[in-house]
Structure formats: C-alpha cells, structure tokens
Backbone as a ProteinNet text record, in pm:
[ID]
protein_1_A
[PRIMARY]
MKNQLLDSALSLLEDQHFDSLAVGVIDFKNQKFENFEISATNVVSEKPYLYFDLASLTKALTNSAVRLKSPEVFDEKSNLLLNHTAGLPSGGLLSKKTWREEILSYDVKLSPTLYSDYSSLRCMLEIEKKSGKKLKELCSYYFDPELVHWMELPENAFSPEYGIRNKQIISGQVHDNNCFNIAEFVSHAGLFATIDGLCRSLINLNQKASMNEQMLNAFKTHKNEDRFVMGFDHVMDPENTLAGKGATTKTFGHLGFTGTSFWINPETNIGAVILTNATQTYWYERSGLTKLRKALGAAIWRM
[TERTIARY]
-397.1	-444.8	-549.8	-664.6	-770.6	-734.4	-764.6	-735.4	-806.9	-923.2	-1000.1	-922.3	-848.4	-769.3	-655.8	-590	-483.4	-538.2	-651.8	-713.2	-747.8	-799	-833.3	-708.7	-601.1	-475.5	-420.2	-422.2	-372.9	-453.9	-584.1	-671.2	-646.5	-633.4	-610.7	-474.9	-375.6	-241.2	-234.4	-320.7	-322.1	-349.2	-420.5	-460.5	-367	-253.9	-163.2	-48.2	20.7	141.6	266.8	253.1	365.8	349.7	455.4	453.4	476.3	484.9	514.9	418.5	378.4	279.6	300.3	295	296.3	186.2	118.1	5.7	22.9	0.3	8.1	-113	-158.7	-267.9	-213.4	-215.8	-154.7	-261.3	-240.3	-322.3	-237.5	-256.3	-172.8	-200.9	-323.4	-358	-278	-265.9	-193.8	-51.5	-9.5	127.5	169.7	84.8	115.7	60.5	101.5	54	54	-23.1	-24	7	73.1	101.5	126.4	136.2	180.6	249.2	323.2	396.5	383.8	358	351.4	460.6	557.3	667.7	640.8	736.2	719.8	670.6	592	530.8	431.1	374.7	268.8	311.2	435.5	483.6	455.7	381.9	353.7	467.5	542.7	660.8	621.5	688.2	663.7	709	822.6	868.4	899.1	825.1	849.4	995.5	1049	1190.5	1217.5	1119.8	1141.3	1153.9	1254.4	1267.3	1201.2	1088.9	1014.2	1061.5	1064	1090	964.6	973.9	856.2	815.2	902.1	871.4	826.9	712.4	672.4	621.1	610.4	587	699.3	814.4	930.2	896.4	811.7	775	715.7	620	556.1	648.8	734.5	823.6	944.1	962.9	1074	1019.8	974.2	928.9	815.5	715.2	602.6	644.8	735.4	785.1	859.4	931.3	998.7	894.2	790.9	684.4	617.8	597.7	535.8	625.4	755.3	848.5	907.3	932.8	1003.5	931.4	809.9	734.1	804.1	897.5	965.8	1055.3	1091.8	1177.2	1095.2	962.6	874.4	822.7	823.1	761.9	652.2	595.6	486.3	527.6	648.2	697	709.4	773.2	795.2	665.4	568.2	439	364.6	375.4	317.4	383.3	513.7	586.9	549.4	536.8	501.8	369.1	274.9	139.7	113.7	222	212	122.3	126.8	48.9	141.5	262.8	364.1	393.1	320.3	336	449.6	519.5	628.1	571.6	638.1	590.5	600.4	530	522.4	655.6	737.5	867	927.7	1039.4	1114	1249.7	1333.3	1466.6	1558.8	1629	1719.7	1864.9	1950.3	2093.7	2153.4	2239.6	2306.5	2388.4	2450	2540.6	2469.8	2363.7	2303.1	2157	2113.6	1971.9	1927.5	2014.1	1976	1949	2038.3	2020	1891.9	1863.6	1740.4	1617.5	1615.6	1499.6	1485.2	1596.7	1592.5	1558	1560.1	1533.3	1385.6	1297.3	1153.5	1104.9	1013.6	946.4	845.8	830.4	732.7	618	497.5	379.7	256.3	160.1	38.4	-29	-57.5	-116.2	-210.7	-294.5	-376.5	-287.5	-342.3	-265.6	-216.8	-86.1	-26.4	78.2	47	138.5	272.7	382.5	508.5	629.1	711.5	841.2	928.7	920.6	1001.3	964.2	836.7	792.4	848.1	849.4	903.2	1052.5	1126.1	1270.1	1297.8	1220.5	1241	1208.6	1105	1072.4	1191.1	1253	1372.1	1482.1	1509.3	1616.2	1586.1	1459.7	1422.2	1437.2	1394.2	1403.5	1547.8	1627.6	1769.5	1837.8	1802.8	1862.6	1824.9	1699	1652.9	1706.3	1716.8	1760.5	1911.6	1981.1	2124.8	2159.6	2061	2082.3	2038	2093	2053.9	1920.8	1847.6	1716.5	1722.1	1820.2	1826.9	1835.7	1914.2	1925.2	1792.4	1719.7	1594.1	1481.9	1481.1	1363.4	1379.9	1500.7	1521.9	1504.2	1450.7	1436.6	1345.8	1265.5	1170.9	1195	1298	1321.4	1351.1	1282.4	1315.9	1440.5	1521.2	1638	1604.8	1479.4	1441	1370.2	1394.1	1355.4	1483.4	1528.1	1661.3	1661.2	1762.3	1786.1	1837	1802.5	1834.3	1983.5	2066.5	2210.8	2268.3	2181.3	2224.7	2151.9	2099.4	2034.9	2134.1	2090.1	2180.2	2238.4	2356.5	2430	2349.3	2277.1	2202.8	2054.4	2018.1	1877.4	1828.8	1702.7	1644.4	1527.6	1525.2	1420.2	1352.5	1222.5	1155.7	1210	1169.7	1207.1	1107.6	1161.2	1077.3	1076.5	1134.6	1136.6	1276.5	1298.1	1425.1	1480	1610	1679.6	1814.2	1841.5	1967.2	1987.1	1877.4	1876.9	1908.9	1902.8	1927.6	1803.4	1775.7	1662	1687.5	1586.6	1596.1	1556.1	1650.1	1624.7	1733.3	1692.4	1789.4	1839.9	1782.6	1810.6	1677.9	1679.2	1556.8	1504.4	1373.7	1311.7	1313.5	1295.2	1288	1421.6	1419.6	1544.2	1616.8	1544.5	1612	1680	1610	1667.5	1790.7	1783.2	1896.2	2016.1	1992.6	2101.7	2162.3	2077.6	2128.2	2210.5	2165.3	2238.6	2269.5	2171.1	2181.5	2051.5	2053	1930.6	1845.4	1732.9	1644.4	1501.7	1412.7	1280.1	1172	1193.1	1080.7	1073.3	1180.7	1185.1	1315.7	1327.9	1456.5	1456.4	1348.6	1344.5	1293.6	1352.8	1310.2	1274.2	1182.5	1148.9	1086.4	1101.5	1020.5	884.5	785.7	655.1	665.6	747.9	770.9	831.2	933.5	1004.6	917.1	830.3	743.3	636	576.6	475.2	534.2	651.5	714.7	750.5	795.5	832.8	711.3	598	477.8	429.9	442.2	409.6	505	634.4	733	701.9	664.5	633.9	516	416	300.7	338.9	425.3	468.4	553.9	647.1	745.9	700.3	599.8	556.1	405.2	335.4	189.1	121.5	160.1	112.5	-39.7	-106.1	-250.4	-321.9	-274.5	-334.8	-313.9	-193.1	-166.2	-252.4	-270.9	-351.9	-499.1	-549	-686.8	-705.3	-608.9	-616.8	-610	-525.2	-511.8	-641.5	-712.6	-837.1	-946.7	-934.2	-1036.1	-1046.2	-934.8	-934.7	-907.6	-898.3	-862.7	-983.8	-963.2	-1066.7	-1056.3	-1166.6	-1160.8	-1119.7	-1138.7	-1098.5	-946.7	-874.4	-728.1	-682.5	-609.1	-579.1	-479.7	-379.7	-271.4	-281	-250.2	-252.8	-118.3	-38.8	96.8	177.3	151.8	224.3	165.1	68.5	0.8	-117.1	-136.8	-257	-373.5	-495.6	-609.1	-725.8	-817.8	-931.5	-1029.6	-1056.1	-1149.3	-1285.1	-1286	-1409.7	-1417	-1480.2	-1481.9	-1546	-1630.8	-1697.9	-1610.5	-1503.3	-1421.1	-1273.6	-1225	-1087.1	-999.5	-873.3	-778.1	-749.2	-787.3	-771.4	-871.7	-976.8	-1077.6	-1200.2	-1314.7	-1440.3	-1438.4	-1480.6	-1472.7	-1376.3	-1287.7	-1201.9	-1287.9	-1245.4	-1320	-1239.7	-1300.3	-1230.4	-1117.2	-1107.7	-995.1	-885.7	-907	-805.2	-693.9	-570.6	-456.5	-348.4	-256.4	-146	-73.1	-34.7	33.9	35.2	52.1	66.8	207.3	255.3	384.6	370.2	446.9	435.9	463.6	547.5	581.1	469	357.6	245.2	240.3	289	290	186.1	144	53.8	47.3	16.4	-29	-138.5	-238.2	-351.2	-379.5	-409.8	-431.9	-560.3	-647.5	-765.5	-732.5	-709.8	-667.6	-779.3	-903.7	-1015.6	-1023.8	-992.7	-995	-855.6	-751.8	-611.8	-576.4	-632	-601.5	-531.3	-428.2	-355.4	-352.4	-351.2	-344.4	-223.2	-136.6	-15.8	-17.5	3.4	9.8	136.8	221.5	346.1	347.3	378.7	387.8	506.1	530	628.2	554.6	456	361.7	426.9	548.1	616.1	701.9	686.5	775.9	783.7	670.6	671.8	629.6	533.4	496.2	418.4	420.7	364.2	232.8	202.8	96.9	-42.9	-55.7	-187.3	-204.3	-286.5	-293.1	-431.6	-517.7	-652.2	-649.4	-558.3	-546	-497.2	-399	-348.2	-457.5	-534.5	-645	-744.9	-779.6	-873.1	-816.6	-688.5	-624.3	-624	-583.2	-577.8	-715	-816	-950.3	-1004.8	-984.3	-1039.6	-973.3	-840	-770.3	-795.5	-798.3	-828.7	-965.2	-1065.4	-1201.5	-1208.2	-1136.4	-1136.4	-1073	-968.4	-901.8	-992	-1059.3	-1146.6	-1264.8	-1300.6	-1410.2	-1367	-1238.4	-1188.3	-1216.6
3618.6	3609.6	3718.3	3680.1	3777.1	3869.8	3999	4097.6	4065.2	4002.1	3968.2	3874	3779.7	3686.2	3759	3850.2	3929.1	4017.7	4081.3	4165.8	4083.8	3963.7	3875.5	3836.7	3805.8	3766.6	3880.9	4003.4	4119.5	4139.8	4123.8	4140.7	4032.7	3908.3	3796.7	3806.5	3857	3865.4	3967.8	4067.7	4169.6	4109.8	3997.9	3937.9	3825.9	3807.5	3697.6	3744.8	3648.4	3678.9	3644	3644.6	3628.2	3729	3750.2	3865	3832.7	3703.8	3671.3	3565.2	3582.1	3493	3489.2	3369.2	3353.9	3255.8	3286.4	3204.5	3174.9	3049.8	3011	2930.8	2951.2	2873.2	2807.6	2674.4	2599.5	2543.8	2561.8	2501	2390.8	2267.5	2157.4	2123.7	2140.5	2107.9	2192.8	2321	2412.5	2440	2372.2	2380.1	2525.4	2593.4	2731	2761.2	2873.1	2911.2	3062.5	3110.2	3250.5	3256	3361.7	3370.9	3515.2	3534	3660.8	3632.1	3730.5	3717.7	3848.2	3835.9	3951.6	3933	4021.2	4011.6	4102.8	4112.7	4194.4	4334.8	4391.4	4524.2	4532.3	4415.2	4408.4	4461.4	4442.1	4479.2	4365.2	4392.8	4291.5	4292.5	4183	4177.1	4163.7	4239.4	4226.6	4090	4042.1	3907.3	3837.3	3730.6	3660.3	3620	3638.7	3608.7	3533.7	3524.9	3461.8	3310.3	3254.2	3109.3	3065.7	2995	2949.4	2810.6	2790	2658.5	2574.4	2471.7	2392.5	2293.6	2272.5	2182.6	2046.3	1995.1	1858.2	1840.3	1947.9	1926.7	1841.6	1846.8	1768.4	1620.2	1569.9	1427.6	1389.5	1469	1439.8	1466.4	1567.6	1605.8	1512.7	1425.4	1328.3	1185.8	1129.3	990.2	965.2	1052.1	1031.7	1046.8	1140.1	1157.9	1034.1	967.6	841.5	733.4	729	628.5	644.8	768.2	793.4	750.9	778.8	754.3	613.9	560.8	432.6	339	295.2	209.5	78.1	37.1	-90.6	-92.7	24.2	25.3	22	15.6	6.7	-135.6	-184.8	-312.9	-289	-395.1	-380.5	-297.2	-319.5	-247	-97.7	-62.5	79.1	150.7	79.3	141.8	172.2	83.9	113.3	236.9	244.8	359.3	487.7	477.9	594	654	566.9	611.3	619.9	616.8	637.1	533.3	410.6	301.1	186.1	218.8	117.1	102.5	174.8	158.3	234.2	318.6	397	517.3	559.3	677.7	802.8	906.2	1027.2	1099.3	1094.9	1161.6	1183.2	1253	1281.9	1336.6	1364.5	1415.3	1301	1318.6	1216.3	1257.8	1159.5	1183.8	1208.2	1305.6	1334.4	1215.1	1143.3	1034	900.5	875.7	741.5	742.3	847.1	855.6	741.6	695.7	583.4	457.3	427.4	309	320	439.5	460.1	433.7	488	471.6	325.6	258.5	119.4	21.7	66.7	-22.8	-55.9	19.6	-3.5	-116.5	-197.9	-297.5	-228.2	-280.4	-227	-326.4	-280.6	-367.7	-281.6	-338.5	-265.5	-213.7	-83.2	-18.2	91.7	142.5	258	376.1	467	582.7	666.9	694.8	788.2	868	993.9	1078.9	1086.4	1057.7	1031.7	1075.1	1163.3	1195	1070.3	987.8	865.5	771.8	761.5	675.4	724.2	856.3	913.5	884.5	899.6	872.8	724.3	637.3	493.8	455.3	516.4	492.6	528.5	642.2	683.9	578.6	530.8	432.8	302.5	261.9	136.9	147	259.2	269.7	294.7	359.7	374.1	236.8	154.9	21.5	-63.3	-60.4	-144.4	-95.2	35.3	90.2	102.3	109.9	133.2	277	366.1	506.8	594.8	715.6	811.3	876.7	920.7	979.2	1096.2	1183	1300	1259.4	1157.5	1110.4	1054.9	987.7	924.9	1025.6	1133.2	1220.5	1350.3	1389.6	1525.3	1535.8	1431.8	1430.3	1541.9	1601.4	1703.9	1839.6	1852.3	1975.4	2093.6	2203.5	2331.1	2386.8	2471	2529.9	2607.6	2652.4	2726.9	2638.8	2508.3	2413.2	2344.1	2371.1	2327.4	2280.5	2201.9	2165.6	2288.8	2298.8	2420.7	2448.8	2344.1	2365.3	2406.2	2410	2448.9	2573.6	2652.5	2777.5	2867.7	2934.4	3026.4	3130.1	3176.3	3266.8	3390.5	3445.8	3569	3545.2	3422.1	3390.9	3457.9	3499.1	3559.9	3474.3	3445.8	3364.2	3443.3	3422.9	3489.6	3439	3505.6	3461.5	3356.9	3251	3138.5	3112.3	3199.3	3178.1	3194	3132.9	3145	3006.4	2988.6	2866.7	2908.8	2863.6	2899.4	3051.3	3121.1	3267.3	3341.4	3268.1	3329.2	3316.6	3420.3	3415.2	3309.7	3227.2	3124.4	3186.2	3203.1	3254.1	3199.2	3130.2	3067	2934.7	2889.8	2757.7	2686.5	2554.7	2478.4	2495.4	2503.7	2522.3	2392.2	2279.8	2150.6	2117.7	2091.3	2072.2	1944	1835.1	1712.2	1729.6	1791.7	1814.7	1904.5	2006.6	2097.8	2023.4	1940.4	1870	1760.1	1687.8	1582.1	1641.8	1755.8	1830.9	1744.9	1668.1	1587.6	1601.7	1553.7	1550.5	1435.5	1468.8	1368	1392.8	1300.1	1300.1	1371.4	1399.8	1451.8	1604.9	1672.5	1819.2	1860.3	1990.9	2039.9	2108	2093.9	2160.8	2303.9	2392.4	2532.2	2561	2654.8	2692.9	2830.4	2897.3	3014.1	2962.8	3050.3	3009.2	2969.4	3039.9	3002.3	2862.4	2839.4	2712	2594.1	2611.3	2500.5	2476.4	2582.1	2564.7	2497.1	2541.9	2478.9	2333.8	2305.6	2168.6	2075.8	2121.8	2039.3	2013.8	2113.5	2092.5	1989.4	2000.6	1903.9	1763	1752.2	1621.4	1557.3	1637.8	1584.7	1541.3	1618.4	1584.6	1457.8	1447.6	1340	1211.3	1221.2	1100.2	1082.7	1158.3	1145.9	1147.4	1242.7	1247.1	1246.2	1337	1348.2	1223	1167.4	1044.5	927.3	915.7	807.7	821.5	943.7	962.7	931.5	969.1	934	782.8	712.1	565.5	508.3	567.7	519.3	539.1	647	673.9	572.4	503.9	405.9	290.6	258.8	147.8	193.5	323.5	376.3	382.3	344.8	358.4	498	572.4	712.4	728.5	625.9	638.6	634.6	593.3	596.2	734	803.8	944.5	964	876.8	900.8	807	862.5	789.1	810.2	705.7	715.5	826.2	841.8	939.9	1078.9	1104	1233.5	1232.3	1341.9	1361.6	1381	1353.9	1384.6	1433.5	1501.4	1561.9	1452.8	1443.3	1343.5	1404.8	1534	1604.1	1733.6	1729.1	1847.6	1970.8	1952.8	2066	2135.8	2070	2128.4	2093.4	2121.7	2087.7	2211.5	2196.4	2307	2340.6	2251.9	2281.2	2384.4	2409.9	2507.9	2444.3	2500	2448.2	2454.5	2347.9	2336.3	2227.8	2187.8	2071.6	1946.1	1841	1715.7	1607.4	1492	1382.1	1325.1	1367.4	1328.4	1436.5	1544.1	1648.9	1601.3	1606.2	1554.3	1659.6	1640.6	1733.8	1708.1	1815	1800.4	1934.1	1925.8	2043	2046.8	2167.9	2184.4	2266.2	2231.1	2293.7	2443.4	2488.7	2630.8	2713.9	2648.5	2720.5	2709.5	2596.9	2573.8	2468.3	2469.8	2365.1	2367.9	2252.7	2249	2145.1	2176.3	2086.9	2082.3	1963.8	1945.3	1865.8	1917.5	1842.6	1777.6	1644.6	1580.2	1571.2	1592.2	1588.4	1716.2	1829.6	1956.9	2001.3	1932	1967.1	2107.7	2145.5	2274.4	2249.8	2329.3	2318	2450.2	2442	2560.5	2547.7	2648.2	2648.4	2770.2	2747.6	2856.7	2839.2	2940.8	2937.7	3054.3	3026.6	3131.5	3102.9	3194.3	3174.2	3177.8	3089	3092.4	3072.8	3021.1	2999.8	3119.7	3232.3	3347.6	3391.7	3408.8	3456.3	3348.6	3265.8	3150.3	3054.2	2926.3	2824.5	2766.9	2782	2704.6	2760.9	2887.2	2944.6	2952.7	2864.6	2849.7	2878.4	2940.9	2968.1	3067.3	3166	3261.1	3194.3	3105.5	3031.2	2943.3	2878.4	2793.7	2874.8	2992.4	3079.7	3119.8	3154.9	3195.6	3081.3	2962.5	2847.5	2817.3	2814.4	2780.5	2886.7	3013	3121.9	3129.5	3122.5	3131.5	3006.4	2890	2767.8	2774.1	2814.6	2823.4	2922	3032.7	3131.6	3074.7	2994.4	2935.3	2833.7	2749.4	2649.2	2712.9	2834.2	2903.7	2969.6	2987.3	3061.8	2987.6
-218.8	-81	-58.5	-13.6	7.9	123.5	104.6	208.6	338.8	327.9	447	539	479.8	559.4	631.4	562.3	624.5	735.6	710.7	813.4	936.8	915	1027.2	1104.8	1033.6	1098.4	1183.2	1129.2	1204.7	1332.4	1321.9	1437.6	1541.8	1497.3	1589	1657.3	1585.9	1642.5	1756	1753.7	1858.8	1996.6	2001.5	2129	2174.3	2106.9	2138.3	2226.7	2287.2	2364.5	2283.5	2151.8	2059.3	1946.4	1867.5	1776.7	1628.8	1593.3	1453.7	1401.3	1277.1	1216.1	1065.8	1010.2	864.4	826.5	717.2	672	523.7	486.3	346.2	305.4	182.9	124.5	-2	-4.6	-113.6	-207.5	-335.2	-440.2	-503.8	-457.7	-506	-651.5	-695.7	-834.2	-931.8	-901.1	-990.5	-943.7	-838.3	-786.7	-758.5	-683	-648.3	-509.2	-454.3	-321.6	-308.9	-212.7	-172.4	-24.1	19.9	162.5	204.8	335.8	392.2	524.9	570.7	696.6	773.9	903.5	992.5	1096.9	1096.9	1191.8	1311	1400.7	1521.9	1488.2	1575.5	1562.8	1446.9	1410.8	1309.2	1172.3	1136	1003.8	906.7	801.1	699.4	598.2	593.7	508.5	361.9	275.7	132.2	82.2	133.1	102.3	234.6	265.6	392	406.3	526.2	547.4	677.5	766.6	895.9	883.6	950.2	960.9	1091.6	1079.2	1195.9	1239.1	1370.1	1427.5	1406.3	1323.4	1287.2	1394.9	1494	1605.8	1553	1599.7	1565.5	1423.6	1347.3	1203.6	1146.6	1212.7	1170.9	1161.4	1249	1246.3	1111.1	1066.2	937.8	820.5	833.8	723.8	710.7	808.7	803.8	793.4	903.8	903.3	804.1	803.5	712.3	567.1	542.1	405.2	357	446.5	409.9	382.9	465.1	445.9	310.4	266.7	136.9	21.6	32.5	-77.9	-76.6	43.2	54.4	151.5	118.4	210.4	240.8	154.6	175	297.5	350.5	470	598	584.7	700.5	715.1	838.1	869.6	973.5	1027.2	1122.8	1243.6	1292.2	1409	1379.7	1270.9	1241.8	1205.8	1150.2	1124	1253.2	1351.8	1483.3	1543.7	1533.4	1586.3	1513.3	1382.6	1300.9	1344.5	1380.5	1414.2	1564	1643.5	1788.5	1856.4	1808	1867.9	1907.9	1950.8	1980.4	2129.2	2213.8	2356.7	2421	2345.6	2404.9	2479.7	2587.4	2661.2	2575.4	2619.1	2536.3	2524	2630.2	2622.5	2758.8	2761.7	2883.3	2844.1	2941.8	2912.8	2872.7	2764	2711.8	2730.7	2744.8	2755.7	2617.8	2607.5	2479.3	2431.2	2524.6	2487.1	2468.7	2545.6	2544	2500.9	2431.5	2396.3	2306.1	2216.7	2129.6	2211	2304.4	2388.3	2470.8	2519.7	2596.3	2510.8	2390.1	2302	2258.2	2233	2187.7	2299.7	2423.9	2536.9	2553.1	2488.2	2504.7	2414.1	2467.7	2385.9	2295.5	2174.8	2080.8	2070	2103.5	2096.1	2071.4	2001.6	1967.9	2093.8	2095.4	2211.2	2164.2	2254.1	2217.7	2179	2101	2055.4	2172.4	2173.4	2268.1	2192.3	2165.1	2089	2161.2	2090	2157.6	2077.1	2136.1	2076.6	2071.7	2175.6	2180.5	2066.2	2037.3	1927.5	1794.3	1775.9	1653.8	1640.2	1749.3	1746.3	1722	1783.7	1763	1619	1563.1	1422.5	1334.2	1361.4	1287.1	1296	1416.6	1435.9	1362.6	1361.4	1294.6	1143	1084.6	939.1	895.1	979.5	946.6	947.9	1044.8	1054	932.9	894.9	783.7	649.6	632.5	503.9	492	606	603.6	569.3	578.6	545.7	661.8	669.2	769.5	730.6	833.2	810.4	713.9	728.9	641.7	495.7	465.6	327.7	278.6	366.2	328.7	305.9	383.8	382.9	305.9	271.5	219.3	68.2	5.9	-140.5	-193.2	-108.6	-153.5	-88.6	-6	70.1	-22	2.4	-59.4	10.1	-57.5	9	136.1	151.4	270.9	373.9	366.1	470.6	514.7	636.6	679.5	824.4	859	997.6	1072	1200.2	1273.9	1280.8	1276.8	1281.7	1145.9	1043.3	908.7	859.9	952.1	912.4	838.8	734.1	663.4	758.9	727.6	817.1	853.3	758	783.1	807.8	837	861	988.7	986.8	1105.5	1152.6	1281.3	1341	1451.8	1471.4	1584.3	1718.6	1824.9	1959	2007.9	2071	2111.6	2261.4	2341.4	2484.6	2541.4	2658.2	2729.4	2762.1	2741.8	2784.9	2842.7	2963.8	3031.3	3035.3	3062.8	3076.8	2946.8	2833.6	2704.2	2616	2536.2	2443.8	2337.8	2311.6	2207.5	2074.3	1986.5	1852	1760.6	1655.5	1567.1	1621	1731.6	1787.3	1809.1	1804.9	1822.8	1965.2	1979.7	2111	2191.6	2128.1	2197.7	2264.3	2394.6	2469	2431.4	2408.1	2366.6	2231.3	2139.5	2006.7	2017.5	2101.8	2121.1	2180.2	2280.9	2347.7	2260.3	2186.6	2098.6	1985.4	1932.7	1829.5	1707.6	1664.2	1542.4	1464.2	1341.7	1260.9	1312.8	1375.3	1432.4	1384.6	1418.4	1356.9	1435.9	1563.9	1642.3	1641.3	1606.2	1602.6	1535.9	1503.7	1455.6	1321.2	1242.6	1113.2	1128.3	1049.8	1040.7	895.3	873.5	736	732.7	619.4	589.8	543.7	541.6	490.9	343.9	266.8	126.9	118.4	200.7	194.4	230.6	330.3	368.5	263.8	211.1	106.5	-17.2	-60.1	-176.9	-148.4	-27.1	9.2	6.1	55.5	55	-87.8	-173.4	-315.2	-375.3	-343.5	-392.6	-343.2	-215.3	-158.7	-230	-261.2	-333.4	-474.5	-538.8	-674.1	-677.2	-583.3	-587.9	-521	-434.6	-363.7	-366.2	-449.5	-461.7	-324.9	-242.3	-104.2	-94.2	-164.3	-150.1	-201.1	-309.3	-363.1	-268	-214.1	-119.3	6.3	53.4	172.9	145.7	30.6	-3.6	-5.2	-59.7	-61.5	79.6	162.7	300.8	378.2	352.3	424.5	389.6	276.7	236.9	335.8	401.2	496.2	639.4	660.1	791.6	883.2	1008.9	1110.7	1171.3	1169.9	1212.4	1357.7	1440.6	1580.8	1597.6	1493.1	1495.3	1447.9	1533.2	1506.4	1392.4	1380.9	1284.8	1164.3	1047.7	921.5	853.2	841.9	787.1	856.9	985.1	1064.9	1062.9	977	973.3	1070.4	1140.4	1219.5	1122.6	1168.7	1081.6	1165.8	1101.6	1170.5	1210.5	1340.2	1390.7	1425.7	1459.5	1495.2	1414.2	1296.8	1209.8	1271.7	1373	1435.7	1539	1581.8	1688.9	1668	1549	1516.4	1509.5	1546.6	1534.6	1388.7	1297.8	1155	1107.3	1186.6	1150.2	1088.4	1118.9	1065.1	912.8	851.8	706.4	664.8	758.5	735.1	744.2	677.2	677.1	748.4	766.5	832.9	747.2	624	538.9	536	607.9	617	709.1	661.1	737.2	748.2	842.5	859.9	989.5	1058.4	1186.5	1258.4	1391.5	1476.8	1533.7	1566.2	1630.5	1757.6	1860.4	1992.5	1988.4	1897.8	1888.9	1825.8	1789.8	1730.4	1580.2	1528	1384.3	1347.8	1222.7	1174.7	1023.3	967.1	828.4	817.8	735.7	712.2	562.8	514	370.2	349	263.7	221.3	87.4	84.5	-40.2	-143.5	-100.6	-195.4	-276.9	-214	-286.1	-329	-278.9	-308.8	-261.1	-145.3	-83.8	49.2	76.9	202.7	277.5	410.2	496.6	587.2	586.8	668.9	760.1	889.2	986.4	1069.6	1072.4	1148.7	1246.9	1373.9	1475	1567.8	1658.7	1766.6	1900.6	1915.4	2027.6	2164	2169	2297.4	2338.3	2272.7	2293.2	2439.2	2504.1	2642.4	2741.3	2705.3	2786.6	2697.9	2733.2	2645	2694.8	2824.3	2886.9	2864	2823.9	2796.9	2646	2589.1	2444.3	2387.9	2467.9	2417.7	2301.7	2308.6	2198.6	2071.8	2084.8	1969.8	1911.4	1998.1	1951.5	1870.8	1921.4	1849.5	1714.4	1711.8	1586.5	1485.8	1531.5	1441.1	1381.2	1466.2	1418.4	1324.1	1358.4	1277.6	1140	1138.4	1009.6	926.1	990.6	917.3	853.1	930.1	876.3	759.5	771.2	662.9	536.4	553.5	436.4	368.1	446.7	383.5	312.2	350.7	283.5	153.6	133.5	17.4	-113.3
[MASK]
+++++++++++++++++++++++++++++++++++++++++++++++++++++++++++++++++++++++++++++++++++++++++++++++++++++++++++++++++++++++++++++++++++++++++++++++++++++++++++++++++++++++++++++++++++++++++++++++++++++++++++++++++++++++++++++++++++++++++++++++++++++++++++++++++++++++++++++++++++++++++++++++++++++++++++++++

C-alpha cells in the first residue's frame, strides 16, 4: 500500500463526523490484496481488527453471489427483483412476525429502476422457494471466516460505533432497523466483516464463480441506462461517480448506508474497498463521505 494513500486517508478522516476507516486494494489476477485500517483517535492498526457493518453490500454478497454461482434458481421474476426493476417500493418498517407475507403481497412487474430493500428481500424469498434452500446455504460458499452475520460475530469481536437506537449506542449490532428486528439471515443487510475478511471473500468469489469474467460478459449486452447488472451497481457517469475518477462504465460493486463500498474493474482485475462507520453521529450530511469516497477511489485507480 503506497504511503500516499494512507496519508490521504488520514487527512480525509480528520474532516469526518466518524472515526473509523479501512481501505483495501485487491489484485484479483494475483489473488492478493493490500490494506490498512484507521481506528478511533487516528491509530493505524498493524493488523486490521474492526468488524464493520457492511449494510447494503450484503445485497451483492448474498443475492448476487447466488446469481453468479447458481443462475438456474433465477427466473424472469427474480432477475427483475435482483436488479431493482420489479416495481416494489424502496422500503419501510416491517413487522417481525409478518414481514414475509408483507413482502410477498406485492405484484412483480417490469418497472423503471427503483433501488429497494423490499426488492432484495423478495428476491431472497423467490430463490429460496425455487431452490428449496435457505439463502445462507446458497450464498456462503465463498465466505471468509471474517465475513459473518451480525448475530454470529465472534465473542471478542470489536465493531465501531454506528449511532443510537433506543438510547443505546449501536456497536456489534446491525444498524438497519428492519434487519435488527427480523433477527434472521436476510439479503438486504446484516453482514459484518473485517477489511481482510471482505477482501479475501471477494477474491474467493471471483475464484469460485468467475465473477469478473461473468460481469464482463454481462456488460456486452447491458444497456448503460440500466443501473444494476446481476444485482451489482455499476458506474454510469465516470466523471462524477462515488467510485472515484478513473473508474469505467464496466466498474461494478455496491454502496452501503453505513459508509461502505466496494468497486471492481473487471478489465484490469483491480478492486477498491472502503469501509467506514459514517452513521456514527448523524447520517444525513454525507458531503464529507462523498469527498472521501471519490478521493480514495481516484487514488486507487491511479495506482
């Protein structure tokens, strides 16, 4: 990892309203990665140890991972759901007891793209029904030991602070309220990982399901105005993308509400991973996070 990237990260973190950051650069061709982690009080950890709430990265790490490995369990309906073009609303508060019935009550029909937690959950229910298997069994074939569901965090795991719920600091629990209340392995949120664990998992996913090759093939027939490709987000405006200048329209990945992201250029086989606890004090002012994402992404693509 170039010292310049670490220096930039330390400088950018000074202007944030959160205190933890991990950055990884993946070389898929050589199956290796470099990373660093900055914990509270700007301490650069010799060995990254923080378990970050991956938030909506979970969508790509579950449903999309199943699509890559087991395309036979997807039909026209579940592919629409996977790519957020199924007409379901973006989200809302779900009942712990009847959330499945609520999600299954919506009609599925081709619609303009609307990014949706509900669509992700319905996709999960559809592929579980068709396969006869639970999502965790379907998607965890590539998980590193340091990529886990929030209810299975190791006993001594340490997580940054992500805000307040019921007057208690959120740390070691998922930030998403629906995921917290449902308290099951679901597709829209709930995975936690160290920077090491996520980088190793993405390398495993590429090895076991030819992720980068499959995405390159998918882009051959993809219309750029469609935002999602096999459930992965992709760069639509290279000049103004959160992936950072230098990303291309074939760069794919996902964003997470807690300030997480990963982006992969399948043509160069380079990946950029950024993990933060951006919701620590407040979530609604994200200009600092945007600046950090763009600056670090651009620096990685230049490496």
